[in-house]
Amino acid sequence: MSTSKKFSPKQHFSLIMRGIRLYRAFPKPVMLSVSLSAILDAAVPFINIYFAAQVLNELAGARSMERLILLVILTIGLNLGCVLIQRAISRWEAYCNNKSFDAAYKILSDKALSMDYCDIEDASIMDDYSQIRHNQWFTGYGLLKLTGPVKEMIQGLIRIVMAIALAFTLFTFQVPYGLPYTWLDSPWIMVAVLLIFAGPVLLTPYLNLLGGKVWVEDLEKEKKANNFFNHYFFDMHRDNISAKDIRIYDQQRIIKAQLAKSQEWDWRNNQTWAKSMKGEAKFVATGVAIAHICNGVLFLYVALKALAGAFGVGSLILYVGALTQFGMGISAVMTAFGKLYNNNPFLAKWFDFLDIPNKMQQGDMKVGDSSKYEIEFRNVSFIYPKSDEYVLKNISIKFKTGERHAIVGENGSGKTTFVKLLCRLYDPTEGDILLNDIDIKEYDYNEYMAIFGIVFQDFGLLPFTLGQNVATCIDYDDERVGKSLDSAGFSERLTTMKNGLETYLYKRFEEDGVEISGGEAQKIALARAIYRDAPFIILDEPTATLDPIAEYEVYSKMNEIAGKKTAVFVSHRLSSCRFCDDIIVFHEGMVIQRGNHDYLLENENGKYYELWNAQAQYYQV
Ligand code: ADP
């Protein structure tokens, strides 16, 4: 579904109902508070209408003092009681509404966090995600838009029902026989009055829809500008990785130029807003005018009937009040209907995003405890989504338990992609990957993932405590975390941290958090992989940011770190892979050589020989 799609009435209804149901996941009962508030807001005016009419009828009729006092006391008491309850409920409603922002954004971010990795890398999905947040935040369209119209709808319906109940007797009071106004009771006039009643009911929704449609179309047109706006104002200037380059290369210039361009977009955007608002106002104003004219005619009808003596002044007040409320009710229902209708394309975007399936999470087989974890790539080829080039071509490799493998090759030869397939961040385009002879798709995704301890080349640490980063949980085993950090060569640095494992990494959440160097971060990431104690340990350029001494330390401990695990080292530094018995050479997405260091060096025309000598020459005197 998209904003340009047309929905059937049934689809419209189910979108709204699904949206309302989603509010159940909110921590506060937003819809309940809104409904109660709406019921009170709509019902209270009727107390005054009803009692004012009773008082006037009493004054014009029997004039009983006792009854008058009772009516006045009841009016004041009910008003007072309702106002107090109204105040309390509207405070509660405001509190619930306030909390709903967090809840709605949590629904989105929970989804984003649990999505398949390949979808996170999909620019169009991320564009839609950004658009959903932008629309919700800046224009209000989306899930959170529902509360307003739902409230208006409830208010409107209550007004209509109560007004009809009060005005029911309008047609039963007849103009006394023989007076010149008896034509007011003719069936034709009654039909005309009913049509005038129905006029706004039929026209206002149509005009409201036309008004709101302008927004839907215009917001879709400004998608690009909105995305840039979000990125510039919310992300780019806070990103301290780019901050260095921005300063050194004076990238402010290019950002300012882009911003100027975006302001041009934004200017267009403003124009679109102005146009949308004007367009909307035109339709809404016409609707309001029609509703008021119809109401005016109805008032005239009531006044004429009163003039003709069909009923007294009290009933006149009652009918006038009921008609006013009826008009307001119709207009509220129709406005709400229009808003809900126009919000639906935005709501559909939410559901499109929330419904993106977790394709990876289809299997349910347990990996279980096993002493054997053999993984086999069988004729695996891979093309990245939305690309048409093979990044891996016909790879067949088997990893046996406890072996040490190295994957080497030039940049862009497909090493990291191979690792992404190995740990199932992507599925192969062709061929199969098997764990203990069973297709890895058959296994429960999280269980399969758990057999790997990985350090990616572009790993990420979170701005939480050191211990939490290593253990990836809140309550961790201090001793085990300490040992893992020690194996990763971080123990010396740990002694300088006054809060030890409780030290916050980075200063984003804690002022006394520590800024760590790239090499230190890499050691922590390595400790995290060690802590997991999984059957496979995979290190993608694990020492890229380490100094030579630290690199030497890590590699000399590699056997200890890997223990009985199957280890896969990915590196373009061939010297660091020498200790592996099985070196796999990747080139342009294919495995072109395989063997141990000495065997591979024998082939002087081979890629390994070329890569080895290219690096070795800088170390030879
Ligand atoms: P290596 O790890 O050997 O340097 P990679 O596996 O990272 O190589 O990349 C192999 C090829 O795949 C490169 O040409 C790269 O541009 C391409 N590539 C990597 N990631 C993506 C992606 N997410 N989408 C499309 N192409 C990608």
PDB file of N, CA and C and ligand atoms in Angstrom, residues 121 384 391 410-417 420 426, ligand 1:
ATOM      1  N   GLU A 121      19.596  -2.416   5.273  1.00  0.00           N
ATOM      2  CA  GLU A 121      20.493  -1.885   4.232  1.00  0.00           C
ATOM      3  C   GLU A 121      19.726  -1.423   2.996  1.00  0.00           C
ATOM      4  N   TYR A 384      23.720  -8.668  -4.242  1.00  0.00           N
ATOM      5  CA  TYR A 384      23.051  -7.819  -3.247  1.00  0.00           C
ATOM      6  C   TYR A 384      21.690  -7.389  -3.784  1.00  0.00           C
ATOM      7  N   VAL A 391      28.462 -10.804  -6.436  1.00  0.00           N
ATOM      8  CA  VAL A 391      29.551 -10.446  -5.524  1.00  0.00           C
ATOM      9  C   VAL A 391      30.263 -11.727  -5.073  1.00  0.00           C
ATOM     10  N   GLU A 410      42.005  -9.273  -2.046  1.00  0.00           N
ATOM     11  CA  GLU A 410      42.055  -7.808  -2.168  1.00  0.00           C
ATOM     12  C   GLU A 410      40.749  -7.194  -1.672  1.00  0.00           C
ATOM     13  N   ASN A 411      40.793  -5.882  -1.487  1.00  0.00           N
ATOM     14  CA  ASN A 411      39.560  -5.179  -1.122  1.00  0.00           C
ATOM     15  C   ASN A 411      38.501  -5.429  -2.191  1.00  0.00           C
ATOM     16  N   GLY A 412      37.299  -5.629  -1.734  1.00  0.00           N
ATOM     17  CA  GLY A 412      36.194  -5.779  -2.688  1.00  0.00           C
ATOM     18  C   GLY A 412      36.106  -7.172  -3.295  1.00  0.00           C
ATOM     19  N   SER A 413      36.931  -8.124  -2.789  1.00  0.00           N
ATOM     20  CA  SER A 413      36.891  -9.459  -3.405  1.00  0.00           C
ATOM     21  C   SER A 413      35.738 -10.303  -2.856  1.00  0.00           C
ATOM     22  N   GLY A 414      35.043  -9.807  -1.842  1.00  0.00           N
ATOM     23  CA  GLY A 414      33.844 -10.515  -1.364  1.00  0.00           C
ATOM     24  C   GLY A 414      34.010 -11.177  -0.006  1.00  0.00           C
ATOM     25  N   LYS A 415      35.087 -10.868   0.714  1.00  0.00           N
ATOM     26  CA  LYS A 415      35.363 -11.549   1.994  1.00  0.00           C
ATOM     27  C   LYS A 415      34.266 -11.250   3.033  1.00  0.00           C
ATOM     28  N   THR A 416      33.985  -9.948   3.216  1.00  0.00           N
ATOM     29  CA  THR A 416      32.986  -9.573   4.229  1.00  0.00           C
ATOM     30  C   THR A 416      31.604 -10.091   3.837  1.00  0.00           C
ATOM     31  N   THR A 417      31.308 -10.034   2.553  1.00  0.00           N
ATOM     32  CA  THR A 417      30.012 -10.544   2.095  1.00  0.00           C
ATOM     33  C   THR A 417      29.897 -12.024   2.437  1.00  0.00           C
ATOM     34  N   LYS A 420      28.977 -12.291   5.943  1.00  0.00           N
ATOM     35  CA  LYS A 420      27.562 -11.916   6.148  1.00  0.00           C
ATOM     36  C   LYS A 420      26.645 -13.085   5.799  1.00  0.00           C
ATOM     37  N   TYR A 426      22.443 -12.299   5.310  1.00  0.00           N
ATOM     38  CA  TYR A 426      21.800 -12.429   3.997  1.00  0.00           C
ATOM     39  C   TYR A 426      21.665 -13.912   3.673  1.00  0.00           C
TER      40      TYR A 426
HETATM   41  P1  ADP B   1      35.890  -7.265   0.957  1.00  0.00           P
HETATM   42  O1  ADP B   1      35.417  -7.619   2.322  1.00  0.00           O
HETATM   43  O2  ADP B   1      36.643  -8.361   0.313  1.00  0.00           O
HETATM   44  O3  ADP B   1      36.623  -5.971   0.908  1.00  0.00           O
HETATM   45  P2  ADP B   1      33.064  -6.903   0.402  1.00  0.00           P
HETATM   46  O4  ADP B   1      32.460  -8.223   0.628  1.00  0.00           O
HETATM   47  O5  ADP B   1      32.918  -5.881   1.461  1.00  0.00           O
HETATM   48  O6  ADP B   1      34.588  -7.079   0.022  1.00  0.00           O
HETATM   49  O7  ADP B   1      32.480  -6.279  -0.930  1.00  0.00           O
HETATM   50  C1  ADP B   1      32.414  -7.028  -2.127  1.00  0.00           C
HETATM   51  C2  ADP B   1      31.645  -6.211  -3.165  1.00  0.00           C
HETATM   52  O8  ADP B   1      30.294  -6.088  -2.752  1.00  0.00           O
HETATM   53  C3  ADP B   1      32.181  -4.796  -3.349  1.00  0.00           C
HETATM   54  O9  ADP B   1      32.207  -4.517  -4.729  1.00  0.00           O
HETATM   55  C4  ADP B   1      31.159  -3.922  -2.671  1.00  0.00           C
HETATM   56  O10 ADP B   1      31.023  -2.703  -3.326  1.00  0.00           O
HETATM   57  C5  ADP B   1      29.888  -4.738  -2.804  1.00  0.00           C
HETATM   58  N1  ADP B   1      28.999  -4.484  -1.669  1.00  0.00           N
HETATM   59  C6  ADP B   1      29.317  -4.592  -0.379  1.00  0.00           C
HETATM   60  N2  ADP B   1      28.223  -4.315   0.398  1.00  0.00           N
HETATM   61  C7  ADP B   1      27.208  -4.036  -0.446  1.00  0.00           C
HETATM   62  C8  ADP B   1      25.827  -3.694  -0.273  1.00  0.00           C
HETATM   63  N3  ADP B   1      25.262  -3.584   0.928  1.00  0.00           N
HETATM   64  N4  ADP B   1      25.088  -3.482  -1.379  1.00  0.00           N
HETATM   65  C9  ADP B   1      25.621  -3.607  -2.603  1.00  0.00           C
HETATM   66  N5  ADP B   1      26.907  -3.932  -2.843  1.00  0.00           N
HETATM   67  C10 ADP B   1      27.703  -4.140  -1.784  1.00  0.00           C
END
